[in-house]
């Protein structure tokens, strides 16, 4: 059985020292890393505040699902956009995942060294989580997806998509359904209100809804 996961590649790294957080300080970008720092309260504008902890660890994305599936007897493949193959971040991801997860279908942006980052500020006072994303990597196109997936061996039996860019994901799902009609398709639906996600849900065999989507659906009356 071949499982293919299509989406962003996030990793978290945990740091145990105390650091300072300044709203006007430029933070170095680290590819595919999610940074999380805890503060006594949410900092005001221009305020300098000492964080009580800083952590970086693997993110809960399609990558996490592949890691969980790696304990089974499955052929696992990741389709994700990464920076240059020889960049420190890509090399870290390759060494961390292979050989359990195959990365031959990943798309390496050789002109880029700094990929996607996610910065999270957690307030100990209120429990709030403020998330700031930054990604300068060109997103995967439908043609790139087709070019990489059609080389898969063995043929995929299950393809899982993050619902990140609905217009691209829609065409990728349709290609899988045409080219591999026996394959199951699942999709992850997360951001409420994003146009096109409902259409993706209708195309998929299995849909994973995020808690945020479920809460909005419960609160929104049906017409």
Coordinates of C-alpha atoms in Angstrom, one line a residue:
X1 CA 0.0 0.0 0.0
X2 CA 1.4 3.4 -1.0
X3 CA 0.3 6.5 0.9
X4 CA 1.0 9.9 -0.6
X5 CA 0.7 13.1 1.5
X6 CA 0.5 16.5 -0.2
X7 CA 1.1 19.7 1.7
X8 CA 3.4 21.9 3.7
X9 CA 6.3 20.5 5.6
X10 CA 6.6 21.9 9.1
X11 CA 9.0 20.8 11.9
X12 CA 9.3 22.1 15.5
X13 CA 12.5 22.4 17.4
X14 CA 12.4 22.8 21.3
X15 CA 14.7 25.3 22.9
X16 CA 14.9 25.5 26.7
X17 CA 16.6 28.8 27.3
X18 CA 15.0 32.2 28.1
X19 CA 15.0 34.8 25.4
X20 CA 13.9 38.3 24.7
X21 CA 11.0 39.2 22.4
X22 CA 11.0 42.6 20.7
X23 CA 8.2 43.6 18.3
X24 CA 10.6 45.3 15.9
X25 CA 13.3 42.7 16.0
X26 CA 13.8 40.7 12.8
X27 CA 13.8 36.9 13.5
X28 CA 16.0 34.7 11.3
X29 CA 13.9 32.5 9.0
X30 CA 14.4 28.8 9.4
X31 CA 12.9 26.5 6.7
X32 CA 10.0 24.3 7.7
X33 CA 10.3 25.2 11.4
X34 CA 7.5 26.3 13.7
X35 CA 8.8 28.6 16.5
X36 CA 6.8 28.9 19.7
X37 CA 7.6 31.2 22.6
X38 CA 5.7 31.7 25.9
X39 CA 5.3 35.1 27.4
X40 CA 3.7 36.2 30.7
X41 CA 1.2 38.2 28.7
X42 CA 0.8 39.3 25.1
X43 CA 3.4 42.1 24.4
X44 CA 2.2 45.6 23.7
X45 CA 3.5 47.4 20.6
X46 CA 7.2 48.3 20.8
X47 CA 7.4 46.5 24.2
X48 CA 10.5 44.4 25.0
X49 CA 9.5 41.3 27.1
X50 CA 11.4 38.3 28.4
X51 CA 9.9 35.0 27.3
X52 CA 9.5 32.3 29.9
X53 CA 10.3 29.6 27.3
X54 CA 11.0 29.1 23.7
X55 CA 10.4 25.8 21.9
X56 CA 10.6 24.4 18.4
X57 CA 9.1 21.1 17.4
X58 CA 7.6 19.1 14.6
X59 CA 4.3 20.6 13.4
X60 CA 1.0 18.8 13.2
X61 CA 0.6 18.7 9.4
X62 CA 0.7 16.0 6.8
X63 CA 4.2 15.3 8.0
X64 CA 2.9 14.2 11.3
X65 CA 0.5 11.8 9.6
X66 CA 3.3 10.3 7.6
X67 CA 5.4 9.9 10.8
X68 CA 2.5 8.1 12.5
X69 CA 2.0 5.9 9.4
X70 CA 5.7 5.0 9.3
X71 CA 5.1 2.4 12.0
X72 CA 2.9 0.4 9.6
X73 CA 4.1 -1.6 6.6
X74 CA 3.4 1.2 4.1
X75 CA 5.2 2.8 1.2
X76 CA 5.2 6.5 2.3
X77 CA 5.7 9.5 0.0
X78 CA 5.7 13.2 0.7
X79 CA 4.9 15.8 -2.0
X80 CA 5.9 19.2 -0.6
X81 CA 7.7 22.4 -1.7
X82 CA 11.1 22.8 0.0
X83 CA 14.0 25.2 -0.5
X84 CA 17.2 24.3 -2.3
X85 CA 18.1 20.6 -1.9
X86 CA 21.5 21.5 -0.4
X87 CA 20.1 24.1 2.0
X88 CA 20.5 23.4 5.7
X89 CA 16.8 23.1 6.2
X90 CA 16.2 20.6 3.4
X91 CA 19.1 18.5 4.4
X92 CA 17.7 18.4 8.0
X93 CA 14.3 17.3 6.7
X94 CA 15.9 14.7 4.4
X95 CA 18.0 13.2 7.2
X96 CA 15.1 13.2 9.6
X97 CA 12.6 11.5 7.4
X98 CA 14.4 9.2 5.0
X99 CA 14.4 6.3 4.5
X100 CA 11.0 5.9 6.3
X101 CA 9.4 8.6 4.1
X102 CA 10.3 9.0 0.5
X103 CA 11.0 12.6 -0.6
X104 CA 11.7 11.9 -4.3
X105 CA 8.4 13.6 -5.2
X106 CA 9.2 16.8 -3.3
X107 CA 9.7 20.0 -5.3
X108 CA 13.0 21.8 -4.4
X109 CA 13.1 25.5 -5.2
X110 CA 16.8 25.8 -5.9
X111 CA 16.7 29.6 -6.0
X112 CA 15.5 29.7 -2.4
X113 CA 17.3 29.1 0.8
X114 CA 14.7 30.4 3.3
X115 CA 11.4 28.5 3.3
X116 CA 8.2 28.7 5.3
X117 CA 8.2 29.7 8.9
X118 CA 5.5 29.9 11.6
X119 CA 5.9 32.0 14.7
X120 CA 3.6 31.5 17.7
X121 CA 3.3 33.7 20.7
X122 CA 1.5 32.0 23.6
X123 CA 0.2 34.1 26.5
X124 CA 0.4 32.5 29.9
X125 CA -2.1 35.1 31.2
X126 CA -4.9 34.3 28.8
X127 CA -3.9 31.1 27.1
X128 CA -4.1 32.8 23.7
X129 CA -2.0 31.8 20.7
X130 CA -1.0 34.4 18.1
X131 CA 0.3 32.9 14.9
X132 CA 2.4 34.7 12.3
X133 CA 3.3 32.8 9.1
X134 CA 5.9 33.7 6.5
X135 CA 6.5 31.9 3.2
X136 CA 8.4 33.2 0.2
X137 CA 8.6 29.8 -1.6
X138 CA 6.6 29.7 -4.8
X139 CA 3.6 27.3 -4.3
X140 CA 3.3 24.0 -6.1
X141 CA 1.5 24.2 -9.5
X142 CA -0.9 21.5 -10.9
X143 CA 1.7 20.7 -13.6
X144 CA 4.4 20.2 -11.0
X145 CA 2.1 17.9 -9.0
X146 CA 1.3 15.8 -12.1
X147 CA 4.9 15.6 -13.2
X148 CA 6.0 14.3 -9.7
X149 CA 3.1 11.9 -9.0
X150 CA 3.0 10.2 -12.3
X151 CA 6.5 8.9 -11.5
X152 CA 5.4 7.2 -8.3
X153 CA 6.2 3.5 -7.9
X154 CA 4.1 1.7 -6.7
X155 CA 0.9 3.5 -7.8
X156 CA -0.7 5.3 -4.9
X157 CA -3.5 3.6 -3.0
X158 CA -4.3 6.6 -0.9
X159 CA -3.5 10.3 -1.5
X160 CA -4.1 12.9 1.3
X161 CA -4.2 16.6 0.6
X162 CA -4.0 19.7 2.8
X163 CA -6.7 22.1 1.7
X164 CA -4.2 25.0 1.4
X165 CA -4.9 26.4 -2.1
X166 CA -8.3 25.1 -3.2
X167 CA -8.1 25.9 -6.9
X168 CA -4.8 24.0 -7.2
X169 CA -5.8 21.2 -4.9
X170 CA -9.1 20.7 -6.8
X171 CA -7.3 20.0 -10.0
X172 CA -4.8 17.7 -8.3
X173 CA -7.6 15.7 -6.8
X174 CA -9.3 15.4 -10.2
X175 CA -6.0 14.2 -11.7
X176 CA -5.6 11.5 -9.1
X177 CA -9.2 10.3 -9.6
X178 CA -8.7 10.1 -13.4
X179 CA -5.2 8.6 -13.3
X180 CA -5.6 6.3 -10.3
X181 CA -9.3 5.6 -10.1
X182 CA -8.9 2.9 -7.4
X183 CA -7.0 5.3 -5.0
X184 CA -8.8 6.8 -2.1
X185 CA -8.5 10.6 -1.7
X186 CA -8.7 12.4 1.6
X187 CA -8.5 16.2 2.3
X188 CA -7.9 18.3 5.4
X189 CA -10.3 21.2 5.9
X190 CA -9.1 23.8 8.3
X191 CA -9.8 27.5 7.8
X192 CA -13.5 28.5 8.0
X193 CA -14.7 30.9 5.4
X194 CA -11.9 30.1 2.8
X195 CA -13.6 29.9 -0.6
X196 CA -13.4 26.5 -2.4
X197 CA -12.9 24.2 0.6
X198 CA -16.5 22.9 0.5
X199 CA -15.9 21.9 -3.1
X200 CA -12.8 19.9 -2.1
X201 CA -14.8 18.1 0.6
X202 CA -17.3 17.0 -2.0
X203 CA -14.6 15.6 -4.2
X204 CA -12.8 13.6 -1.5
X205 CA -13.6 10.1 -0.2
X206 CA -12.6 11.1 3.4
X207 CA -12.6 14.6 5.0
X208 CA -10.7 15.6 8.1
X209 CA -12.3 18.8 9.6
X210 CA -10.3 21.0 12.0
X211 CA -11.8 22.0 15.3
X212 CA -12.1 25.6 14.2
X213 CA -14.2 24.6 11.2
X214 CA -16.5 22.4 13.3
X215 CA -17.1 25.2 15.9
X216 CA -18.0 27.7 13.1
X217 CA -20.3 25.1 11.5
X218 CA -22.1 24.6 14.8
X219 CA -22.6 28.3 15.4
X220 CA -23.7 29.1 11.9
X221 CA -27.4 28.5 11.4
X222 CA -28.4 26.5 8.3
X223 CA -30.7 28.3 5.8

